[in-house]
PDB file of C-alpha atoms and ligand atoms in Angstrom:
ATOM      1  CA  MET A   1       0.000   0.000   0.000  1.00  0.00           C
ATOM      2  CA  ALA A   2       1.489   3.306  -1.088  1.00  0.00           C
ATOM      3  CA  ARG A   3       1.627   6.229   1.332  1.00  0.00           C
ATOM      4  CA  HIS A   4      -0.223   9.342   0.157  1.00  0.00           C
ATOM      5  CA  PHE A   5      -0.090  13.032   1.168  1.00  0.00           C
ATOM      6  CA  LEU A   6      -3.622  14.377   0.797  1.00  0.00           C
ATOM      7  CA  LYS A   7      -3.792  16.516   3.943  1.00  0.00           C
ATOM      8  CA  ASP A   8      -1.277  17.909   6.419  1.00  0.00           C
ATOM      9  CA  ASP A   9      -1.683  15.203   9.070  1.00  0.00           C
ATOM     10  CA  ASP A  10      -1.049  12.369   6.621  1.00  0.00           C
ATOM     11  CA  LEU A  11       2.475  12.801   8.036  1.00  0.00           C
ATOM     12  CA  THR A  12       3.068  12.253  11.757  1.00  0.00           C
ATOM     13  CA  ALA A  13       4.747  15.081  13.684  1.00  0.00           C
ATOM     14  CA  ALA A  14       8.068  13.187  13.525  1.00  0.00           C
ATOM     15  CA  GLU A  15       7.700  12.596   9.772  1.00  0.00           C
ATOM     16  CA  GLN A  16       6.799  16.244   9.171  1.00  0.00           C
ATOM     17  CA  GLU A  17       9.950  17.281  11.052  1.00  0.00           C
ATOM     18  CA  ALA A  18      12.081  14.782   9.095  1.00  0.00           C
ATOM     19  CA  VAL A  19      10.726  16.055   5.748  1.00  0.00           C
ATOM     20  CA  ILE A  20      11.516  19.662   6.729  1.00  0.00           C
ATOM     21  CA  GLU A  21      15.040  18.648   7.831  1.00  0.00           C
ATOM     22  CA  LEU A  22      15.588  16.860   4.523  1.00  0.00           C
ATOM     23  CA  ALA A  23      14.275  19.909   2.642  1.00  0.00           C
ATOM     24  CA  ILE A  24      16.877  22.087   4.373  1.00  0.00           C
ATOM     25  CA  GLU A  25      19.577  19.561   3.397  1.00  0.00           C
ATOM     26  CA  LEU A  26      18.351  19.426  -0.224  1.00  0.00           C
ATOM     27  CA  LYS A  27      18.455  23.218  -0.422  1.00  0.00           C
ATOM     28  CA  LYS A  28      22.230  22.935   0.215  1.00  0.00           C
ATOM     29  CA  SER A  29      22.745  19.807  -1.935  1.00  0.00           C
ATOM     30  CA  PRO A  30      20.065  19.782  -4.670  1.00  0.00           C
ATOM     31  CA  TYR A  31      21.127  16.471  -6.280  1.00  0.00           C
ATOM     32  CA  LEU A  32      21.733  14.479  -3.076  1.00  0.00           C
ATOM     33  CA  LYS A  33      18.686  12.239  -3.602  1.00  0.00           C
ATOM     34  CA  ARG A  34      17.784  10.624  -6.941  1.00  0.00           C
ATOM     35  CA  PRO A  35      14.730   8.391  -6.334  1.00  0.00           C
ATOM     36  CA  PHE A  36      13.427   8.903  -9.891  1.00  0.00           C
ATOM     37  CA  GLU A  37      16.751   8.115 -11.648  1.00  0.00           C
ATOM     38  CA  GLY A  38      16.067   6.223 -14.856  1.00  0.00           C
ATOM     39  CA  PRO A  39      14.305   8.516 -15.442  1.00  0.00           C
ATOM     40  CA  LYS A  40      10.980   7.517 -13.928  1.00  0.00           C
ATOM     41  CA  THR A  41       8.035   9.722 -14.938  1.00  0.00           C
ATOM     42  CA  VAL A  42       5.933  11.627 -12.401  1.00  0.00           C
ATOM     43  CA  ALA A  43       2.491  12.977 -13.399  1.00  0.00           C
ATOM     44  CA  VAL A  44       1.458  16.468 -12.274  1.00  0.00           C
ATOM     45  CA  ILE A  45      -2.189  17.270 -13.097  1.00  0.00           C
ATOM     46  CA  PHE A  46      -3.835  20.695 -12.912  1.00  0.00           C
ATOM     47  CA  ASP A  47      -7.599  21.328 -12.755  1.00  0.00           C
ATOM     48  CA  LYS A  48      -6.845  24.924 -11.645  1.00  0.00           C
ATOM     49  CA  THR A  49      -4.196  27.415 -12.764  1.00  0.00           C
ATOM     50  CA  SER A  50      -0.743  27.558 -11.123  1.00  0.00           C
ATOM     51  CA  THR A  51       2.691  29.143 -11.381  1.00  0.00           C
ATOM     52  CA  ARG A  52       4.619  28.114  -8.237  1.00  0.00           C
ATOM     53  CA  THR A  53       3.277  24.579  -7.949  1.00  0.00           C
ATOM     54  CA  ARG A  54       3.761  23.854 -11.656  1.00  0.00           C
ATOM     55  CA  VAL A  55       7.349  25.148 -11.726  1.00  0.00           C
ATOM     56  CA  SER A  56       8.493  23.742  -8.386  1.00  0.00           C
ATOM     57  CA  PHE A  57       7.195  20.236  -9.106  1.00  0.00           C
ATOM     58  CA  ALA A  58       8.638  20.232 -12.650  1.00  0.00           C
ATOM     59  CA  VAL A  59      12.061  21.408 -11.441  1.00  0.00           C
ATOM     60  CA  GLY A  60      11.961  19.190  -8.345  1.00  0.00           C
ATOM     61  CA  ILE A  61      11.136  16.011 -10.291  1.00  0.00           C
ATOM     62  CA  SER A  62      14.029  16.749 -12.693  1.00  0.00           C
ATOM     63  CA  ASP A  63      16.408  17.399  -9.772  1.00  0.00           C
ATOM     64  CA  LEU A  64      15.433  13.979  -8.337  1.00  0.00           C
ATOM     65  CA  GLY A  65      16.426  12.297 -11.625  1.00  0.00           C
ATOM     66  CA  GLY A  66      12.900  11.988 -13.014  1.00  0.00           C
ATOM     67  CA  ALA A  67      10.821  13.259 -15.935  1.00  0.00           C
ATOM     68  CA  PRO A  68       7.799  15.446 -15.131  1.00  0.00           C
ATOM     69  CA  LEU A  69       4.615  14.866 -17.141  1.00  0.00           C
ATOM     70  CA  ILE A  70       2.537  18.025 -16.689  1.00  0.00           C
ATOM     71  CA  MET A  71      -1.126  17.479 -17.573  1.00  0.00           C
ATOM     72  CA  ASP A  72      -4.181  19.742 -17.611  1.00  0.00           C
ATOM     73  CA  SER A  73      -7.600  18.270 -17.015  1.00  0.00           C
ATOM     74  CA  GLN A  74      -8.923  20.323 -19.986  1.00  0.00           C
ATOM     75  CA  ASN A  75      -6.605  18.391 -22.304  1.00  0.00           C
ATOM     76  CA  SER A  76      -7.114  14.911 -20.858  1.00  0.00           C
ATOM     77  CA  GLN A  77     -10.086  12.575 -20.387  1.00  0.00           C
ATOM     78  CA  LEU A  78     -10.080  13.092 -16.580  1.00  0.00           C
ATOM     79  CA  GLY A  79     -13.279  14.679 -15.299  1.00  0.00           C
ATOM     80  CA  ALA A  80     -15.998  14.930 -17.909  1.00  0.00           C
ATOM     81  CA  LYS A  81     -15.130  11.796 -19.883  1.00  0.00           C
ATOM     82  CA  GLU A  82     -13.353   9.387 -17.531  1.00  0.00           C
ATOM     83  CA  SER A  83     -13.646   8.705 -13.803  1.00  0.00           C
ATOM     84  CA  VAL A  84     -10.938   9.491 -11.286  1.00  0.00           C
ATOM     85  CA  ALA A  85     -10.675   5.787 -10.404  1.00  0.00           C
ATOM     86  CA  ASP A  86     -10.084   4.702 -14.011  1.00  0.00           C
ATOM     87  CA  THR A  87      -7.527   7.499 -14.472  1.00  0.00           C
ATOM     88  CA  ALA A  88      -5.643   6.285 -11.379  1.00  0.00           C
ATOM     89  CA  ARG A  89      -5.606   2.708 -12.749  1.00  0.00           C
ATOM     90  CA  VAL A  90      -4.080   3.919 -16.033  1.00  0.00           C
ATOM     91  CA  LEU A  91      -1.509   6.271 -14.503  1.00  0.00           C
ATOM     92  CA  ASP A  92      -0.194   4.056 -11.696  1.00  0.00           C
ATOM     93  CA  ARG A  93       1.130   1.456 -14.178  1.00  0.00           C
ATOM     94  CA  GLN A  94       3.313   4.061 -15.866  1.00  0.00           C
ATOM     95  CA  VAL A  95       4.271   6.805 -13.405  1.00  0.00           C
ATOM     96  CA  ALA A  96       6.112   6.768 -10.056  1.00  0.00           C
ATOM     97  CA  GLN A  97       3.876   9.332  -8.286  1.00  0.00           C
ATOM     98  CA  ILE A  98       0.695  11.301  -9.067  1.00  0.00           C
ATOM     99  CA  ILE A  99       0.455  14.963  -8.053  1.00  0.00           C
ATOM    100  CA  TRP A 100      -2.929  16.634  -8.482  1.00  0.00           C
ATOM    101  CA  ARG A 101      -4.368  20.146  -8.009  1.00  0.00           C
ATOM    102  CA  THR A 102      -8.139  19.866  -7.952  1.00  0.00           C
ATOM    103  CA  TYR A 103     -11.404  21.027  -6.348  1.00  0.00           C
ATOM    104  CA  ALA A 104     -12.964  18.507  -3.935  1.00  0.00           C
ATOM    105  CA  GLN A 105     -10.826  16.624  -1.426  1.00  0.00           C
ATOM    106  CA  SER A 106     -13.004  13.572  -2.171  1.00  0.00           C
ATOM    107  CA  GLY A 107     -11.507  13.430  -5.694  1.00  0.00           C
ATOM    108  CA  LEU A 108      -8.023  13.079  -4.226  1.00  0.00           C
ATOM    109  CA  GLU A 109      -9.270  10.388  -1.846  1.00  0.00           C
ATOM    110  CA  GLU A 110     -10.718   8.478  -4.799  1.00  0.00           C
ATOM    111  CA  MET A 111      -7.474   8.843  -6.759  1.00  0.00           C
ATOM    112  CA  ALA A 112      -5.452   7.562  -3.774  1.00  0.00           C
ATOM    113  CA  ALA A 113      -7.845   4.661  -3.117  1.00  0.00           C
ATOM    114  CA  ASN A 114      -7.320   3.433  -6.684  1.00  0.00           C
ATOM    115  CA  SER A 115      -3.601   4.163  -7.091  1.00  0.00           C
ATOM    116  CA  LYS A 116      -0.731   1.818  -6.271  1.00  0.00           C
ATOM    117  CA  VAL A 117       1.688   4.772  -6.346  1.00  0.00           C
ATOM    118  CA  PRO A 118       1.767   7.782  -3.969  1.00  0.00           C
ATOM    119  CA  VAL A 119      -0.748  10.586  -4.594  1.00  0.00           C
ATOM    120  CA  ILE A 120       0.098  14.151  -3.483  1.00  0.00           C
ATOM    121  CA  ASN A 121      -2.405  16.995  -2.986  1.00  0.00           C
ATOM    122  CA  ALA A 122      -1.087  20.030  -4.885  1.00  0.00           C
ATOM    123  CA  LEU A 123      -4.055  22.118  -3.544  1.00  0.00           C
ATOM    124  CA  SER A 124      -7.704  21.239  -3.089  1.00  0.00           C
ATOM    125  CA  ASP A 125     -10.657  23.326  -1.898  1.00  0.00           C
ATOM    126  CA  GLU A 126      -9.958  21.954   1.600  1.00  0.00           C
ATOM    127  CA  TYR A 127      -6.151  21.885   2.030  1.00  0.00           C
ATOM    128  CA  HIS A 128      -2.811  23.084   0.598  1.00  0.00           C
ATOM    129  CA  PRO A 129      -0.420  20.794   2.496  1.00  0.00           C
ATOM    130  CA  CYS A 130       2.618  21.154   0.184  1.00  0.00           C
ATOM    131  CA  GLN A 131       2.477  24.913   0.771  1.00  0.00           C
ATOM    132  CA  LEU A 132       2.593  24.331   4.522  1.00  0.00           C
ATOM    133  CA  LEU A 133       5.733  22.198   4.311  1.00  0.00           C
ATOM    134  CA  ALA A 134       7.398  25.158   2.559  1.00  0.00           C
ATOM    135  CA  ASP A 135       5.954  27.636   5.060  1.00  0.00           C
ATOM    136  CA  LEU A 136       7.156  25.639   8.082  1.00  0.00           C
ATOM    137  CA  MET A 137      10.591  25.278   6.474  1.00  0.00           C
ATOM    138  CA  THR A 138      10.696  29.068   5.943  1.00  0.00           C
ATOM    139  CA  ILE A 139       9.760  29.732   9.579  1.00  0.00           C
ATOM    140  CA  ARG A 140      12.482  27.246  10.709  1.00  0.00           C
ATOM    141  CA  GLU A 141      15.056  29.041   8.555  1.00  0.00           C
ATOM    142  CA  HIS A 142      14.174  32.512   9.834  1.00  0.00           C
ATOM    143  CA  LYS A 143      13.360  31.700  13.467  1.00  0.00           C
ATOM    144  CA  GLY A 144      15.530  28.615  14.107  1.00  0.00           C
ATOM    145  CA  GLN A 145      12.599  26.687  15.589  1.00  0.00           C
ATOM    146  CA  LEU A 146       8.889  25.956  15.243  1.00  0.00           C
ATOM    147  CA  LYS A 147       7.665  24.738  18.637  1.00  0.00           C
ATOM    148  CA  GLY A 148       6.213  27.443  20.839  1.00  0.00           C
ATOM    149  CA  LEU A 149       6.076  30.216  18.206  1.00  0.00           C
ATOM    150  CA  LYS A 150       2.837  32.130  17.663  1.00  0.00           C
ATOM    151  CA  LEU A 151       1.509  32.125  14.090  1.00  0.00           C
ATOM    152  CA  ALA A 152      -1.414  34.423  13.305  1.00  0.00           C
ATOM    153  CA  TYR A 153      -3.463  33.820  10.162  1.00  0.00           C
ATOM    154  CA  VAL A 154      -5.773  36.703   9.224  1.00  0.00           C
ATOM    155  CA  GLY A 155      -8.230  36.089   6.412  1.00  0.00           C
ATOM    156  CA  ASP A 156     -10.524  33.594   4.752  1.00  0.00           C
ATOM    157  CA  GLY A 157     -11.201  30.292   6.536  1.00  0.00           C
ATOM    158  CA  ASN A 158     -10.141  28.504   3.355  1.00  0.00           C
ATOM    159  CA  ASN A 159      -7.726  25.758   2.273  1.00  0.00           C
ATOM    160  CA  MET A 160      -4.736  27.763   3.567  1.00  0.00           C
ATOM    161  CA  ALA A 161      -6.400  28.393   6.948  1.00  0.00           C
ATOM    162  CA  ASN A 162      -7.188  24.677   7.270  1.00  0.00           C
ATOM    163  CA  SER A 163      -3.616  23.725   6.449  1.00  0.00           C
ATOM    164  CA  TYR A 164      -2.181  26.295   8.891  1.00  0.00           C
ATOM    165  CA  ILE A 165      -4.400  24.841  11.612  1.00  0.00           C
ATOM    166  CA  ILE A 166      -3.473  21.201  10.997  1.00  0.00           C
ATOM    167  CA  ALA A 167       0.198  21.520  10.008  1.00  0.00           C
ATOM    168  CA  GLY A 168       0.830  24.262  12.576  1.00  0.00           C
ATOM    169  CA  ALA A 169      -0.728  22.264  15.400  1.00  0.00           C
ATOM    170  CA  LEU A 170       1.269  19.187  14.369  1.00  0.00           C
ATOM    171  CA  ALA A 171       4.496  21.241  14.518  1.00  0.00           C
ATOM    172  CA  GLY A 172       3.725  22.667  17.991  1.00  0.00           C
ATOM    173  CA  LEU A 173       2.924  26.232  16.894  1.00  0.00           C
ATOM    174  CA  HIS A 174       0.348  28.417  18.626  1.00  0.00           C
ATOM    175  CA  VAL A 175      -1.997  29.033  15.701  1.00  0.00           C
ATOM    176  CA  SER A 176      -4.311  32.004  16.070  1.00  0.00           C
ATOM    177  CA  ILE A 177      -6.901  32.516  13.328  1.00  0.00           C
ATOM    178  CA  ALA A 178      -9.020  35.620  12.661  1.00  0.00           C
ATOM    179  CA  SER A 179     -11.717  35.508   9.957  1.00  0.00           C
ATOM    180  CA  PRO A 180     -14.812  37.655   9.366  1.00  0.00           C
ATOM    181  CA  LYS A 181     -18.150  36.248  10.481  1.00  0.00           C
ATOM    182  CA  GLY A 182     -19.418  33.788   7.877  1.00  0.00           C
ATOM    183  CA  TYR A 183     -15.893  32.910   6.692  1.00  0.00           C
ATOM    184  CA  GLU A 184     -14.780  30.783   9.646  1.00  0.00           C
ATOM    185  CA  PRO A 185     -12.644  27.672   9.099  1.00  0.00           C
ATOM    186  CA  ASP A 186     -14.470  24.321   9.206  1.00  0.00           C
ATOM    187  CA  PRO A 187     -15.208  23.431  12.892  1.00  0.00           C
ATOM    188  CA  ILE A 188     -14.127  19.823  12.211  1.00  0.00           C
ATOM    189  CA  VAL A 189     -10.714  21.129  11.137  1.00  0.00           C
ATOM    190  CA  LEU A 190     -10.508  23.437  14.183  1.00  0.00           C
ATOM    191  CA  ASN A 191     -11.276  20.489  16.477  1.00  0.00           C
ATOM    192  CA  ARG A 192      -8.744  18.241  14.747  1.00  0.00           C
ATOM    193  CA  GLY A 193      -6.150  21.017  15.130  1.00  0.00           C
ATOM    194  CA  LYS A 194      -6.922  21.324  18.842  1.00  0.00           C
ATOM    195  CA  GLU A 195      -6.584  17.550  19.242  1.00  0.00           C
ATOM    196  CA  LEU A 196      -3.159  17.569  17.506  1.00  0.00           C
ATOM    197  CA  ALA A 197      -2.042  20.590  19.545  1.00  0.00           C
ATOM    198  CA  LEU A 198      -2.687  18.665  22.781  1.00  0.00           C
ATOM    199  CA  GLN A 199       0.016  16.196  21.724  1.00  0.00           C
ATOM    200  CA  SER A 200       2.510  18.768  20.371  1.00  0.00           C
ATOM    201  CA  GLY A 201       2.256  21.426  23.091  1.00  0.00           C
ATOM    202  CA  GLY A 202       0.882  23.957  20.587  1.00  0.00           C
ATOM    203  CA  SER A 203      -2.598  25.468  20.489  1.00  0.00           C
ATOM    204  CA  VAL A 204      -5.327  26.561  18.079  1.00  0.00           C
ATOM    205  CA  THR A 205      -7.556  29.571  18.750  1.00  0.00           C
ATOM    206  CA  PHE A 206     -10.165  31.250  16.585  1.00  0.00           C
ATOM    207  CA  GLY A 207     -11.828  34.680  16.648  1.00  0.00           C
ATOM    208  CA  ASN A 208     -13.113  37.550  14.504  1.00  0.00           C
ATOM    209  CA  SER A 209     -10.539  40.174  15.581  1.00  0.00           C
ATOM    210  CA  PRO A 210      -7.354  40.615  13.479  1.00  0.00           C
ATOM    211  CA  SER A 211      -5.698  42.752  16.182  1.00  0.00           C
ATOM    212  CA  GLU A 212      -6.253  40.076  18.856  1.00  0.00           C
ATOM    213  CA  ALA A 213      -4.919  37.363  16.541  1.00  0.00           C
ATOM    214  CA  VAL A 214      -1.694  39.187  15.651  1.00  0.00           C
ATOM    215  CA  ALA A 215      -0.872  40.462  19.165  1.00  0.00           C
ATOM    216  CA  ASP A 216       2.710  39.340  19.968  1.00  0.00           C
ATOM    217  CA  ALA A 217       2.829  37.024  16.948  1.00  0.00           C
ATOM    218  CA  ASP A 218       6.164  35.697  15.646  1.00  0.00           C
ATOM    219  CA  VAL A 219       4.682  34.942  12.237  1.00  0.00           C
ATOM    220  CA  ILE A 220       1.774  36.584  10.389  1.00  0.00           C
ATOM    221  CA  ALA A 221       0.187  34.902   7.386  1.00  0.00           C
ATOM    222  CA  THR A 222      -2.637  35.682   5.020  1.00  0.00           C
ATOM    223  CA  ASP A 223      -4.057  34.563   1.677  1.00  0.00           C
ATOM    224  CA  THR A 224      -6.332  35.864  -1.052  1.00  0.00           C
ATOM    225  CA  TRP A 225      -9.954  36.656  -0.133  1.00  0.00           C
ATOM    226  CA  VAL A 226     -11.105  35.141  -3.449  1.00  0.00           C
ATOM    227  CA  SER A 227      -9.799  31.609  -3.937  1.00  0.00           C
ATOM    228  CA  MET A 228      -9.892  29.793  -7.255  1.00  0.00           C
ATOM    229  CA  GLY A 229     -13.465  28.722  -7.944  1.00  0.00           C
ATOM    230  CA  MET A 230     -14.987  31.601  -5.906  1.00  0.00           C
ATOM    231  CA  GLU A 231     -14.640  34.368  -8.487  1.00  0.00           C
ATOM    232  CA  ALA A 232     -18.423  34.948  -8.628  1.00  0.00           C
ATOM    233  CA  GLU A 233     -18.362  36.070  -4.957  1.00  0.00           C
ATOM    234  CA  LYS A 234     -15.546  38.603  -5.474  1.00  0.00           C
ATOM    235  CA  GLU A 235     -17.497  41.852  -4.918  1.00  0.00           C
ATOM    236  CA  LYS A 236     -19.299  40.557  -1.836  1.00  0.00           C
ATOM    237  CA  ARG A 237     -16.101  39.161  -0.349  1.00  0.00           C
ATOM    238  CA  ILE A 238     -14.196  42.436  -0.788  1.00  0.00           C
ATOM    239  CA  LYS A 239     -16.929  44.155   1.255  1.00  0.00           C
ATOM    240  CA  ASP A 240     -17.125  41.421   3.903  1.00  0.00           C
ATOM    241  CA  PHE A 241     -13.344  41.367   4.454  1.00  0.00           C
ATOM    242  CA  ALA A 242     -13.046  45.109   5.179  1.00  0.00           C
ATOM    243  CA  GLY A 243     -10.709  45.550   8.169  1.00  0.00           C
ATOM    244  CA  PHE A 244      -8.842  42.284   7.497  1.00  0.00           C
ATOM    245  CA  THR A 245      -5.948  43.775   5.470  1.00  0.00           C
ATOM    246  CA  ILE A 246      -2.458  43.093   6.873  1.00  0.00           C
ATOM    247  CA  ASP A 247      -1.060  46.620   6.871  1.00  0.00           C
ATOM    248  CA  ALA A 248       1.682  48.435   8.791  1.00  0.00           C
ATOM    249  CA  ASP A 249      -0.681  49.269  11.707  1.00  0.00           C
ATOM    250  CA  LEU A 250      -1.651  45.623  12.165  1.00  0.00           C
ATOM    251  CA  LEU A 251       1.931  44.425  11.736  1.00  0.00           C
ATOM    252  CA  ALA A 252       3.015  46.845  14.502  1.00  0.00           C
ATOM    253  CA  LEU A 253       0.964  44.789  17.006  1.00  0.00           C
ATOM    254  CA  ALA A 254       3.085  41.686  16.368  1.00  0.00           C
ATOM    255  CA  LYS A 255       6.584  41.152  17.777  1.00  0.00           C
ATOM    256  CA  ALA A 256       9.124  43.640  16.368  1.00  0.00           C
ATOM    257  CA  ASP A 257      10.963  40.813  14.565  1.00  0.00           C
ATOM    258  CA  ALA A 258       7.816  39.096  13.237  1.00  0.00           C
ATOM    259  CA  ILE A 259       7.994  37.651   9.725  1.00  0.00           C
ATOM    260  CA  VAL A 260       5.179  37.842   7.178  1.00  0.00           C
ATOM    261  CA  LEU A 261       4.117  34.949   4.939  1.00  0.00           C
ATOM    262  CA  HIS A 262       1.852  34.878   1.879  1.00  0.00           C
ATOM    263  CA  CYS A 263       1.543  31.781  -0.310  1.00  0.00           C
ATOM    264  CA  LEU A 264       1.047  34.001  -3.403  1.00  0.00           C
ATOM    265  CA  PRO A 265      -0.391  35.109  -5.758  1.00  0.00           C
ATOM    266  CA  ALA A 266      -1.045  38.264  -3.682  1.00  0.00           C
ATOM    267  CA  TYR A 267      -3.531  41.051  -4.292  1.00  0.00           C
ATOM    268  CA  ARG A 268      -1.861  44.202  -2.974  1.00  0.00           C
ATOM    269  CA  GLU A 269      -4.134  46.534  -0.936  1.00  0.00           C
ATOM    270  CA  PHE A 270      -6.741  43.799  -0.441  1.00  0.00           C
ATOM    271  CA  GLU A 271      -5.531  41.035   1.951  1.00  0.00           C
ATOM    272  CA  ILE A 272      -2.137  42.752   2.402  1.00  0.00           C
ATOM    273  CA  SER A 273      -0.793  46.261   1.788  1.00  0.00           C
ATOM    274  CA  ALA A 274       1.997  46.737  -0.769  1.00  0.00           C
ATOM    275  CA  GLU A 275       4.062  48.323   2.026  1.00  0.00           C
ATOM    276  CA  VAL A 276       3.994  45.097   4.074  1.00  0.00           C
ATOM    277  CA  LEU A 277       4.194  42.638   1.163  1.00  0.00           C
ATOM    278  CA  ASP A 278       7.200  44.446  -0.325  1.00  0.00           C
ATOM    279  CA  GLY A 279       8.627  45.385   3.073  1.00  0.00           C
ATOM    280  CA  LYS A 280      11.564  44.060   5.125  1.00  0.00           C
ATOM    281  CA  GLN A 281       9.551  41.678   7.314  1.00  0.00           C
ATOM    282  CA  ALA A 282       8.038  39.732   4.407  1.00  0.00           C
ATOM    283  CA  VAL A 283       9.885  36.506   3.557  1.00  0.00           C
ATOM    284  CA  ILE A 284       7.626  35.578   0.647  1.00  0.00           C
ATOM    285  CA  TRP A 285      10.327  34.948  -1.971  1.00  0.00           C
ATOM    286  CA  ASP A 286      12.124  32.496   0.337  1.00  0.00           C
ATOM    287  CA  GLN A 287       8.733  30.925   0.994  1.00  0.00           C
ATOM    288  CA  ALA A 288       8.034  30.570  -2.759  1.00  0.00           C
ATOM    289  CA  GLU A 289      11.492  29.070  -3.393  1.00  0.00           C
ATOM    290  CA  ASN A 290      11.063  26.645  -0.517  1.00  0.00           C
ATOM    291  CA  ARG A 291       8.146  24.992  -2.334  1.00  0.00           C
ATOM    292  CA  LEU A 292      10.849  23.372  -4.489  1.00  0.00           C
ATOM    293  CA  HIS A 293      12.957  22.029  -1.620  1.00  0.00           C
ATOM    294  CA  ALA A 294      10.026  20.975   0.578  1.00  0.00           C
ATOM    295  CA  GLN A 295       8.240  19.091  -2.220  1.00  0.00           C
ATOM    296  CA  LYS A 296      11.472  17.351  -3.240  1.00  0.00           C
ATOM    297  CA  ALA A 297      11.855  16.151   0.353  1.00  0.00           C
ATOM    298  CA  LEU A 298       8.233  14.980   0.360  1.00  0.00           C
ATOM    299  CA  MET A 299       8.636  13.066  -2.921  1.00  0.00           C
ATOM    300  CA  VAL A 300      11.820  11.414  -1.575  1.00  0.00           C
ATOM    301  CA  PHE A 301      10.017  10.480   1.653  1.00  0.00           C
ATOM    302  CA  LEU A 302       7.094   8.929  -0.255  1.00  0.00           C
ATOM    303  CA  ALA A 303       9.405   7.148  -2.742  1.00  0.00           C
ATOM    304  CA  GLU A 304      11.370   5.635   0.145  1.00  0.00           C
ATOM    305  CA  SER A 305       8.143   4.647   1.992  1.00  0.00           C
ATOM    306  CA  ASP A 306       6.950   2.999  -1.228  1.00  0.00           C
ATOM    307  CA  ASN A 307       9.958   0.628  -1.539  1.00  0.00           C
TER     308      ASN A 307
HETATM  309  N1   CP B   1       1.069  29.242  -3.760  1.00  0.00           N
HETATM  310  C1   CP B   1       0.728  28.526  -4.853  1.00  0.00           C
HETATM  311  O1   CP B   1       0.321  27.366  -4.766  1.00  0.00           O
HETATM  312  O2   CP B   1       0.921  29.179  -6.032  1.00  0.00           O
HETATM  313  P1   CP B   1       0.415  28.713  -7.474  1.00  0.00           P
HETATM  314  O3   CP B   1      -1.092  28.798  -7.467  1.00  0.00           O
HETATM  315  O4   CP B   1       1.052  29.669  -8.437  1.00  0.00           O
HETATM  316  O5   CP B   1       0.861  27.297  -7.699  1.00  0.00           O
HETATM  317  N1  NVA B   2      -6.577  29.928  -1.344  1.00  0.00           N
HETATM  318  C1  NVA B   2      -5.960  30.085  -2.648  1.00  0.00           C
HETATM  319  C2  NVA B   2      -4.553  29.586  -2.650  1.00  0.00           C
HETATM  320  C3  NVA B   2      -3.807  29.783  -3.942  1.00  0.00           C
HETATM  321  C4  NVA B   2      -2.422  29.199  -3.930  1.00  0.00           C
HETATM  322  C5  NVA B   2      -6.799  29.349  -3.691  1.00  0.00           C
HETATM  323  O1  NVA B   2      -7.267  28.244  -3.411  1.00  0.00           O
HETATM  324  O2  NVA B   2      -7.002  29.899  -4.779  1.00  0.00           O
END
């Protein structure tokens, strides 16, 4: 049975730490691990648009000795013409791993249930776990540790919020979320985060006040107010999220040496001011680069678990 990475807690806390450690090592020695030497082919499928995920997986698979096969659902039979299960049964006989950016988490679960090779979630409506491996690695690099730090996420209770809750709790962070009323993260995810935090010594709190969430934070994170697939709600969301912009006044409430994360793409003057996004405390370009190293470490981990 192959191991899959569909959500943040598909890795244990120890495995998450090991993947981040390996990512830091691979950043120094990019060709240290070659699990796809041959080359073996790895499929990367997109149902939604992407820059960072597309590039970092393509480069990462090549660095690991493999050949990336980048597919778009619009140009394949997946979806309208052929089921997820049948697609998995075709792909797993020819590729070493399947990486998929899609809508419903249930699609990824169906792919994994029918695949003999590892399946990786490259973003779903519910989670963005590869992003969190990069984010945790970036925090480790800038702060030297994860356990005990306060991470404030201000914004939509979306896939990024869910992944901050689960991955952050697993890593022992104190995760503090602030979302407007009506945009809260899923209560099941909040409860799962609290359960994981009990074991790690971290915590998960939720409220509707950005200033309370960011008070004394070591790390501040946000994400777009209009995720892919929600474009029709754009005007309403911009109104509902008033007061939730990460700007210099809000940043001043965090610790003086706080770092700012954004998974990108960013919409300046909406979820974050240009001053903060382009300012000294933002570490977003390291964060974007770390997608490459973190995902390489994940693919190595899954390839080794698959042997
Ligand atoms: N952060 C992120 O996943 O970016 P892309 O949508 O460009 O892949
Ligand atoms: N929440 C955003 C993340 C983009 C990387 C989305 O799903 O569109």
